[in-house]
PDB file of C-alpha atoms in Angstrom:
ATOM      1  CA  UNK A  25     108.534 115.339 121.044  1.00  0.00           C
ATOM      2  CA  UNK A  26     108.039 111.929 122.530  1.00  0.00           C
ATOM      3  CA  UNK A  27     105.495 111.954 125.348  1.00  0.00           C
ATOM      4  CA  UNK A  28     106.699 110.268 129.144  1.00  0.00           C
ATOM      5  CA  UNK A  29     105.133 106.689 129.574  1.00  0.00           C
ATOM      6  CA  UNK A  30     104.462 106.718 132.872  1.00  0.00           C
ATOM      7  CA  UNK A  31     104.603 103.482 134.981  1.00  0.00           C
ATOM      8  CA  UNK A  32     101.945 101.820 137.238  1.00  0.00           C
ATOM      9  CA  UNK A  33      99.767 105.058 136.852  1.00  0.00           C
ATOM     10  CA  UNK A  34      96.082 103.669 137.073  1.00  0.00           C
ATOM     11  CA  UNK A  35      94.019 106.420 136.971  1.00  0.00           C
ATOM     12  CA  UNK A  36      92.623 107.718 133.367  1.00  0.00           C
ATOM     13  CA  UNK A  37      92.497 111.061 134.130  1.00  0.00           C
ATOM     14  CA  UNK A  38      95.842 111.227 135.603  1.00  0.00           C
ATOM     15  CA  UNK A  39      97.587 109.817 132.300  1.00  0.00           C
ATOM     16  CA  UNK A  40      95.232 112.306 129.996  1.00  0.00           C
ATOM     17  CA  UNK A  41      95.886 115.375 132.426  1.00  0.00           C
ATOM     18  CA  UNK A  42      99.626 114.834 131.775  1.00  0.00           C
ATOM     19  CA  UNK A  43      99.583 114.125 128.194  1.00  0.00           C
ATOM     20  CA  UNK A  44     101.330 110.765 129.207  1.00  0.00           C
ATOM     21  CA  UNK A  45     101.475 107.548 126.403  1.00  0.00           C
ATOM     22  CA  UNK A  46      97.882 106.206 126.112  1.00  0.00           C
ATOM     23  CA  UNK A  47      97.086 103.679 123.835  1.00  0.00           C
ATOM     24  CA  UNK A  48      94.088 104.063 122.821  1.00  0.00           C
ATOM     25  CA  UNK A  49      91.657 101.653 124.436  1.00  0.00           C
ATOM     26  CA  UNK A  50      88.396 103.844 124.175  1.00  0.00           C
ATOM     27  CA  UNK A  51      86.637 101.702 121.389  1.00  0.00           C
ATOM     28  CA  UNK A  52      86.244  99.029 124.443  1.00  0.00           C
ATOM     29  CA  UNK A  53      83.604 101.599 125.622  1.00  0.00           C
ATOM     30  CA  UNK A  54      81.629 101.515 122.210  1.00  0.00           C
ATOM     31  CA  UNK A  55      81.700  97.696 122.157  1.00  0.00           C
ATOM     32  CA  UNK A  56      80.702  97.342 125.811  1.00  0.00           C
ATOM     33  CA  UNK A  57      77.869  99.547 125.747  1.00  0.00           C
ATOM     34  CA  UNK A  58      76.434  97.945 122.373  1.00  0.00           C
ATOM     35  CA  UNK A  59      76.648  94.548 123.664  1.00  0.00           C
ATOM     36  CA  UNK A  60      73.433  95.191 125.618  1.00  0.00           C
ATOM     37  CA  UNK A  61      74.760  93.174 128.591  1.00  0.00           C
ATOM     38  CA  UNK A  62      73.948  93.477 131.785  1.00  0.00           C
ATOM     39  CA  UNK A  63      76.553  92.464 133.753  1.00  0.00           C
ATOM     40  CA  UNK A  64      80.017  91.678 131.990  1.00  0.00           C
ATOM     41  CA  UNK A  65      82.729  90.068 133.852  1.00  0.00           C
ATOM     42  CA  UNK A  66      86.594  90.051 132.856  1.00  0.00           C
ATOM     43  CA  UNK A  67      88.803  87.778 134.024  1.00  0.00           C
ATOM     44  CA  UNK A  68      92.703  88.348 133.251  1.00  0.00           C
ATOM     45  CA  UNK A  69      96.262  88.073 135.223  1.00  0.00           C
ATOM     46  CA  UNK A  70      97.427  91.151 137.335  1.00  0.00           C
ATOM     47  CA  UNK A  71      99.182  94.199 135.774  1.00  0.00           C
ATOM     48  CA  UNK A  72      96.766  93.115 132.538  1.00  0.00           C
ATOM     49  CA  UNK A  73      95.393  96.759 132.075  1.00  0.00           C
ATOM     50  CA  UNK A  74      91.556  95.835 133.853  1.00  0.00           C
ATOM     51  CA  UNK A  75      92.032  98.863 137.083  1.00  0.00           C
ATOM     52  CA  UNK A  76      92.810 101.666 133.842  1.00  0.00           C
ATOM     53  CA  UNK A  77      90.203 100.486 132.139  1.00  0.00           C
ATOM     54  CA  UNK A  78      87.468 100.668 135.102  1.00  0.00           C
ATOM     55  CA  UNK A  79      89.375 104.332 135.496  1.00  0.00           C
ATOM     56  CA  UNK A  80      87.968 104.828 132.048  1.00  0.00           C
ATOM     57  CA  UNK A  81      84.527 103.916 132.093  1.00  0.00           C
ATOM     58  CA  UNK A  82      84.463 105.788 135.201  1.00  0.00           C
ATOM     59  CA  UNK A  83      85.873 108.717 133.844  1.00  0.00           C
ATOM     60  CA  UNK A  84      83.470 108.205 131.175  1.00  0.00           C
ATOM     61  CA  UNK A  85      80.181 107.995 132.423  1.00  0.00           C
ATOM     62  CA  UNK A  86      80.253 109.226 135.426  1.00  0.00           C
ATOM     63  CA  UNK A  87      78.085 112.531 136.550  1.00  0.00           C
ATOM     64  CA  UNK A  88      81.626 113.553 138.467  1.00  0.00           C
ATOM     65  CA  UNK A  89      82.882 113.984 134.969  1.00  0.00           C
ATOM     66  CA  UNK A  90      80.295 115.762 133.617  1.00  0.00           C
ATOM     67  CA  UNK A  91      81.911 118.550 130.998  1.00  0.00           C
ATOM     68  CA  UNK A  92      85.090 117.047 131.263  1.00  0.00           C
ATOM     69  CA  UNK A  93      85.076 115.628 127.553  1.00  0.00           C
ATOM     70  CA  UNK A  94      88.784 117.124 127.120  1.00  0.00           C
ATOM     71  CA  UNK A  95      89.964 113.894 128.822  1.00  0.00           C
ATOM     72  CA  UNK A  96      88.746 112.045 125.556  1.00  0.00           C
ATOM     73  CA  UNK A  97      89.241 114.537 123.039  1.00  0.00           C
ATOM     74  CA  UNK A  98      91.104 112.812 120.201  1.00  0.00           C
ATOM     75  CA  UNK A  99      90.524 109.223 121.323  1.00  0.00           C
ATOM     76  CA  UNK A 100      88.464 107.030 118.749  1.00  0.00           C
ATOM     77  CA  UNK A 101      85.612 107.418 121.128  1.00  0.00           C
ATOM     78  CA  UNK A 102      85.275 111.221 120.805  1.00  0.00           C
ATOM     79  CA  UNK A 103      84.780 110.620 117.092  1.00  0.00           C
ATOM     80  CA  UNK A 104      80.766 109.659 117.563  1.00  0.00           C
ATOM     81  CA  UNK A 105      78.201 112.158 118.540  1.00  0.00           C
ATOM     82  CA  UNK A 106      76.404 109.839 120.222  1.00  0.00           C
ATOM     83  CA  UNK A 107      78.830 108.711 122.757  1.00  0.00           C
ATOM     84  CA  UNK A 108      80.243 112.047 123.232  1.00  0.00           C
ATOM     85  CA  UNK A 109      76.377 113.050 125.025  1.00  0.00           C
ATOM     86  CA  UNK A 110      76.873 110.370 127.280  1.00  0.00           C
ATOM     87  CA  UNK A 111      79.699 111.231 128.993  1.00  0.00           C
ATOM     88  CA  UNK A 112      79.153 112.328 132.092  1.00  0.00           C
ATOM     89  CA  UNK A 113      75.672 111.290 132.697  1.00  0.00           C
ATOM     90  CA  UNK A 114      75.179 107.988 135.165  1.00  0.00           C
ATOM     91  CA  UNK A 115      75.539 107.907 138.203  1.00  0.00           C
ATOM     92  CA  UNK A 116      78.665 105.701 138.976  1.00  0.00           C
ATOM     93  CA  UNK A 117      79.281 103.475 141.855  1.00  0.00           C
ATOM     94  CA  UNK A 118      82.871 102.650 141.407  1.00  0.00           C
ATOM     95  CA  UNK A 119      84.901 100.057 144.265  1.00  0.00           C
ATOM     96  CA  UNK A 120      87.708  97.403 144.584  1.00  0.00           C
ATOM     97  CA  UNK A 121      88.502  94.387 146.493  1.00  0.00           C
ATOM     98  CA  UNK A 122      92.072  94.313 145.254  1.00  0.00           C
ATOM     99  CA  UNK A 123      93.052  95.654 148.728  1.00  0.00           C
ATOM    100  CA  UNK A 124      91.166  92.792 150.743  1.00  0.00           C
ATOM    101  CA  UNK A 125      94.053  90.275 151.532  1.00  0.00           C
ATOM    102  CA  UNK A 126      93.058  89.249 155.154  1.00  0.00           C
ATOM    103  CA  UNK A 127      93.652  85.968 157.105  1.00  0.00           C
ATOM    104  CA  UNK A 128      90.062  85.387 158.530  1.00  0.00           C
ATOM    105  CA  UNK A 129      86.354  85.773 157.934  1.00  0.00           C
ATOM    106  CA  UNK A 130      85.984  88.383 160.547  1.00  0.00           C
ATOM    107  CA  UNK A 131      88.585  90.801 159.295  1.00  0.00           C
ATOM    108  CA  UNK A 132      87.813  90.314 155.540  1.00  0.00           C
ATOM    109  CA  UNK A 133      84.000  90.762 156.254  1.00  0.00           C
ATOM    110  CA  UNK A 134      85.023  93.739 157.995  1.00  0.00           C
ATOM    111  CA  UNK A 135      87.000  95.571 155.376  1.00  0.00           C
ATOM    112  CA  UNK A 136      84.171  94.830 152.737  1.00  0.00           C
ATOM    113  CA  UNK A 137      81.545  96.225 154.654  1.00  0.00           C
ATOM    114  CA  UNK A 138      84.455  99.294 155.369  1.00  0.00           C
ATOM    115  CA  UNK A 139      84.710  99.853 151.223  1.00  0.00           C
ATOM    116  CA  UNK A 140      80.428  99.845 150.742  1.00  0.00           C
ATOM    117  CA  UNK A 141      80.025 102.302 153.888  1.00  0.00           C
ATOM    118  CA  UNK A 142      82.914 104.598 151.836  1.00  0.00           C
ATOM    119  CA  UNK A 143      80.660 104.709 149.231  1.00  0.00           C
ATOM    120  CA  UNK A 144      77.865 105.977 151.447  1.00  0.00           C
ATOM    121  CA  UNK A 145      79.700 108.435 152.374  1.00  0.00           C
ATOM    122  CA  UNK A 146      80.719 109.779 148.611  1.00  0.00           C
ATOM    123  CA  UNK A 147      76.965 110.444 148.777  1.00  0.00           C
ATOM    124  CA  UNK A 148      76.212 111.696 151.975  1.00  0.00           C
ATOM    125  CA  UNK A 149      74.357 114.523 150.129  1.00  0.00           C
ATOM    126  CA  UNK A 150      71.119 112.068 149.497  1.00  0.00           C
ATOM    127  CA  UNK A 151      70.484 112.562 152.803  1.00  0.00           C
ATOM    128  CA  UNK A 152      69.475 116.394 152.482  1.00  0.00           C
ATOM    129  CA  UNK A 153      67.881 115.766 149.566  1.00  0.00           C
ATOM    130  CA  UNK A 154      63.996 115.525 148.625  1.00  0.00           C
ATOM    131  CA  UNK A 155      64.698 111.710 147.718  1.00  0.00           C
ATOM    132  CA  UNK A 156      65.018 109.668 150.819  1.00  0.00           C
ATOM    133  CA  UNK A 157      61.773 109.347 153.186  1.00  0.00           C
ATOM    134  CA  UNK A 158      62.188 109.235 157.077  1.00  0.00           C
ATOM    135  CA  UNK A 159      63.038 105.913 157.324  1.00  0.00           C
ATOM    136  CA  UNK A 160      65.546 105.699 154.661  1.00  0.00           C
ATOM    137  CA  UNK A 161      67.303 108.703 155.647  1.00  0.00           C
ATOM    138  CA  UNK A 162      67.683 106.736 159.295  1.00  0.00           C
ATOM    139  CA  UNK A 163      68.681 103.776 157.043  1.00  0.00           C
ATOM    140  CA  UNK A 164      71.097 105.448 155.378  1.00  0.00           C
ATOM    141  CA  UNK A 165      73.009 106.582 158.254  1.00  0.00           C
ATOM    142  CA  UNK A 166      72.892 103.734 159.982  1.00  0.00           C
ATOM    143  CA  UNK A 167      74.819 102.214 156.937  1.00  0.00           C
ATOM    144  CA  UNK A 168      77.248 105.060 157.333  1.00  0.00           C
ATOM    145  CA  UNK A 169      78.159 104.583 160.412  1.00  0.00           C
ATOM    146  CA  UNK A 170      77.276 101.148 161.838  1.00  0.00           C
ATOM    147  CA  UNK A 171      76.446  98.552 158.306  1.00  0.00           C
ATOM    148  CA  UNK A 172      75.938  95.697 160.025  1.00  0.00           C
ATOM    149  CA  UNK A 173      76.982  91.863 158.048  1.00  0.00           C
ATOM    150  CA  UNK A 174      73.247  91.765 157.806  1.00  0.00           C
ATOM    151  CA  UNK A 175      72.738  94.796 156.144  1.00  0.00           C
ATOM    152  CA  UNK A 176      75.739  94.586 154.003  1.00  0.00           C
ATOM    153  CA  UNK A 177      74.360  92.268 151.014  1.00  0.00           C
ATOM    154  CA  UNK A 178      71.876  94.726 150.382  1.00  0.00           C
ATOM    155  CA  UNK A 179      74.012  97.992 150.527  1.00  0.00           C
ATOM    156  CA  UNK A 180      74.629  98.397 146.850  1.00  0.00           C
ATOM    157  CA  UNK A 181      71.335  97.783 146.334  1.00  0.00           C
ATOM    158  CA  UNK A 182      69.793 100.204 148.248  1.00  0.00           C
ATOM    159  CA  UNK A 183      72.373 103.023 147.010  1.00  0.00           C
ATOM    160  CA  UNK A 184      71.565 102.472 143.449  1.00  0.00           C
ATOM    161  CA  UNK A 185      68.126 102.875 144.343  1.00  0.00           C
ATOM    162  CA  UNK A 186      68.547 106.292 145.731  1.00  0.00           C
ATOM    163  CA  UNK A 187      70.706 107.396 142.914  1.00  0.00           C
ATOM    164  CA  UNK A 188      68.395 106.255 140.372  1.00  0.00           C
ATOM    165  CA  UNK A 189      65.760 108.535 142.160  1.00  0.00           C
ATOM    166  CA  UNK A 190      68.040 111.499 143.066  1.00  0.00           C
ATOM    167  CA  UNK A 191      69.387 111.193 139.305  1.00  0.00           C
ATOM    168  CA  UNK A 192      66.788 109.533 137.188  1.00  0.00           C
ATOM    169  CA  UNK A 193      68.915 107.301 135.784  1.00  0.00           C
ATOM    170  CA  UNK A 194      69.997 104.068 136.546  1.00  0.00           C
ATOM    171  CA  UNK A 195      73.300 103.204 137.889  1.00  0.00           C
ATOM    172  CA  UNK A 196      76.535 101.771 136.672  1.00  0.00           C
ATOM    173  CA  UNK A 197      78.488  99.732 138.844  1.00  0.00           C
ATOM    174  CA  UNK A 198      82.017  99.155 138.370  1.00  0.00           C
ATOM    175  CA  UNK A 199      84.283  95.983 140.999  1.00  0.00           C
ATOM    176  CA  UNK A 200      87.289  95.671 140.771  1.00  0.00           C
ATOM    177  CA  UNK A 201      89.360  92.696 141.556  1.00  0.00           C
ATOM    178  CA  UNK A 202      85.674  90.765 142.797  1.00  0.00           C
ATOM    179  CA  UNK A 203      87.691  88.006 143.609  1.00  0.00           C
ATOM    180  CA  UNK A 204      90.966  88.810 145.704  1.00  0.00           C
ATOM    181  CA  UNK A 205      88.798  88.034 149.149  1.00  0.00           C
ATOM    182  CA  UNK A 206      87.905  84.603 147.349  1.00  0.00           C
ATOM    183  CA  UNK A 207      91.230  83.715 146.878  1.00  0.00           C
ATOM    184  CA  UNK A 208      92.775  84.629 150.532  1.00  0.00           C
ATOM    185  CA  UNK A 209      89.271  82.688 151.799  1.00  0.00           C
ATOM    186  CA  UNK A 210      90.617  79.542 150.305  1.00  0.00           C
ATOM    187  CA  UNK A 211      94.114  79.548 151.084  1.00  0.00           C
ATOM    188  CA  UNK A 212      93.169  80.438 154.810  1.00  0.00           C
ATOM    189  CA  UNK A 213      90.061  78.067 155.140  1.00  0.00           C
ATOM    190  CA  UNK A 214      87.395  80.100 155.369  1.00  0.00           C
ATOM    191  CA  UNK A 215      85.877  79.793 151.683  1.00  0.00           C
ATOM    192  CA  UNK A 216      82.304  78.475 152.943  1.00  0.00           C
ATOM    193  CA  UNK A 217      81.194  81.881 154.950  1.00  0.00           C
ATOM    194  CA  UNK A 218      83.043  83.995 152.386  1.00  0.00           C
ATOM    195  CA  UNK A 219      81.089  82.565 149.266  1.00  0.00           C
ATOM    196  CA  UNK A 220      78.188  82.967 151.437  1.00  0.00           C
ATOM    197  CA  UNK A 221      78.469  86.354 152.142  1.00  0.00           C
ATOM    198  CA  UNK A 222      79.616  87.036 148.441  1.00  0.00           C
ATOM    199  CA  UNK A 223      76.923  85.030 146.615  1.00  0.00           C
ATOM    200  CA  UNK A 224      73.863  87.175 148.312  1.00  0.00           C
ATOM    201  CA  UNK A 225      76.021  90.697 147.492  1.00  0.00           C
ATOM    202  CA  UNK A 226      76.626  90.218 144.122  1.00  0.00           C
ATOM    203  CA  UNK A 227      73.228  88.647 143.721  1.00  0.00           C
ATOM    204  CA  UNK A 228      70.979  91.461 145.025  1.00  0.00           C
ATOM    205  CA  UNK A 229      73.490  94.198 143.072  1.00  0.00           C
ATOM    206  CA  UNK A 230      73.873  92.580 139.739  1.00  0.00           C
ATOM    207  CA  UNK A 231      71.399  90.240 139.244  1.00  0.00           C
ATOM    208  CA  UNK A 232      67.940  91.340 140.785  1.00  0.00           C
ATOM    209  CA  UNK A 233      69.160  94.736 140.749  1.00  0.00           C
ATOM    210  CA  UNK A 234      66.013  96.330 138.690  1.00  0.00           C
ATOM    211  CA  UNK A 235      68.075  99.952 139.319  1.00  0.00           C
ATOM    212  CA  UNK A 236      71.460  98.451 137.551  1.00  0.00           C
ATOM    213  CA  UNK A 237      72.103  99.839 133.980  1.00  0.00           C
ATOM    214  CA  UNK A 238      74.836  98.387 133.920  1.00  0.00           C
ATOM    215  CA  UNK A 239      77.231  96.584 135.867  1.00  0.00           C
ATOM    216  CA  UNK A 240      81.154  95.433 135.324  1.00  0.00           C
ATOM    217  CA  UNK A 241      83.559  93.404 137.398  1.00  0.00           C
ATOM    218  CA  UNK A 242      86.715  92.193 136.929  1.00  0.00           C
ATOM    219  CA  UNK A 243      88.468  89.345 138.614  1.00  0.00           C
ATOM    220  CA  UNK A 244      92.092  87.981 138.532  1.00  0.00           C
ATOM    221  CA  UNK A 245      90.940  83.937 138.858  1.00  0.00           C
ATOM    222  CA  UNK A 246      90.753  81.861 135.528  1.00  0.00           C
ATOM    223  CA  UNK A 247      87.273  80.519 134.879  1.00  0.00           C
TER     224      UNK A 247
END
């Protein structure tokens, strides 16, 4: 019986829970991990496949999947011992900019800083746990509720930090669509203080990030 192809679905799980038409793109995971890089960026058009495949690394490492190996059971992947211990085991810190399409600095600053406090808030529960010292815990909240442009750079930094202590692993860190504030920042004039604010992020998450295992972004710009 010929399985549904579903359109514009985006989320791994979604397509494996239904026993919708995959094509099999899990051997991406096997090369990716064995290329030892740290950072890998991929840079392709729009409706190119990048958001389902961020879906599946997510799906594939993350601790949130933990035990759920039936959403890869028959896929090339499953086929290696090896990989099939890792899944579920990293702590995953998964976001996207594709949504960031604003006319100014202010508002675009804004809705980046909105999408790192989310991820605060996913773990909220390092703040009950044995982990986080006085300070931090004060820090932490105060990036829940009130991350300041200041503080922002840093954020992912810090939160892999705590993961990698709560977890004792590192982290994996998975952007999506890096560059859609870049491109609204140059058609609106306003490229200068975005590429400011964007250079010291992505430097202090996936460059001097000593608590990075491994990090992924994918952009929709031609370099």
């Amino acid at each position: 019986m010929a399985r549904t192809i579903g359109i514009g679905i985006q989320d791994f799980s979604k397509i494996r829970e239904n026993n919708y038409f995959y094509i099999d793109k899990t051997s991406f995971i096997k090369a990716w991990w064995e290329s030892g890089d740290d950072t890998t960026l991929i840079t392709r058009p729009r409706r190119f496949g990048k958001t389902m495949n961020m879906s599946m690394l997510e799906a594939f490492f993350s601790v949130e999947y933990a035990g759920r190996g039936d959403l890869f059971e028959g896929l090339s992947i499953w086929a290696e011992e090896k990989y099939r211990e890792l899944q579920g085991t990293y702590p995953v810190i998964s976001l996207s900019f594709a949504n960031i399409k604003e006319s100014n600095y202010e508002t675009t600053s804004y809705r980046i800083r909105q999408i790192l406090r989310k991820q605060y808030e996913k773990y909220a529960f390092l703040v009950d746990s044995s982990v986080l010292s006085e300070g931090e815990v004060r820090d932490y909240k105060k990036m829940t509720f009130d991350m300041s442009e200041l503080d922002a750079p840093m954020a992912l930094y810090q939160l892999s930090d705590y993961l990698y202590r709560y977890y004792g692993k590192k982290a994996i860190i998975l952007l999506d669509e890096y560059d859609t504030p870049m491109q609204e920042a140059y058609v609106h004039g306003y490229w200068e203080e975005l590429v400011s604010f964007t250079r010291s992020l992505f430097n202090s998450t996936f460059k001097t990030n000593p608590f990075l295992e491994r990090g992924m972004m994918t952009g929709i710009t031609r370099v």
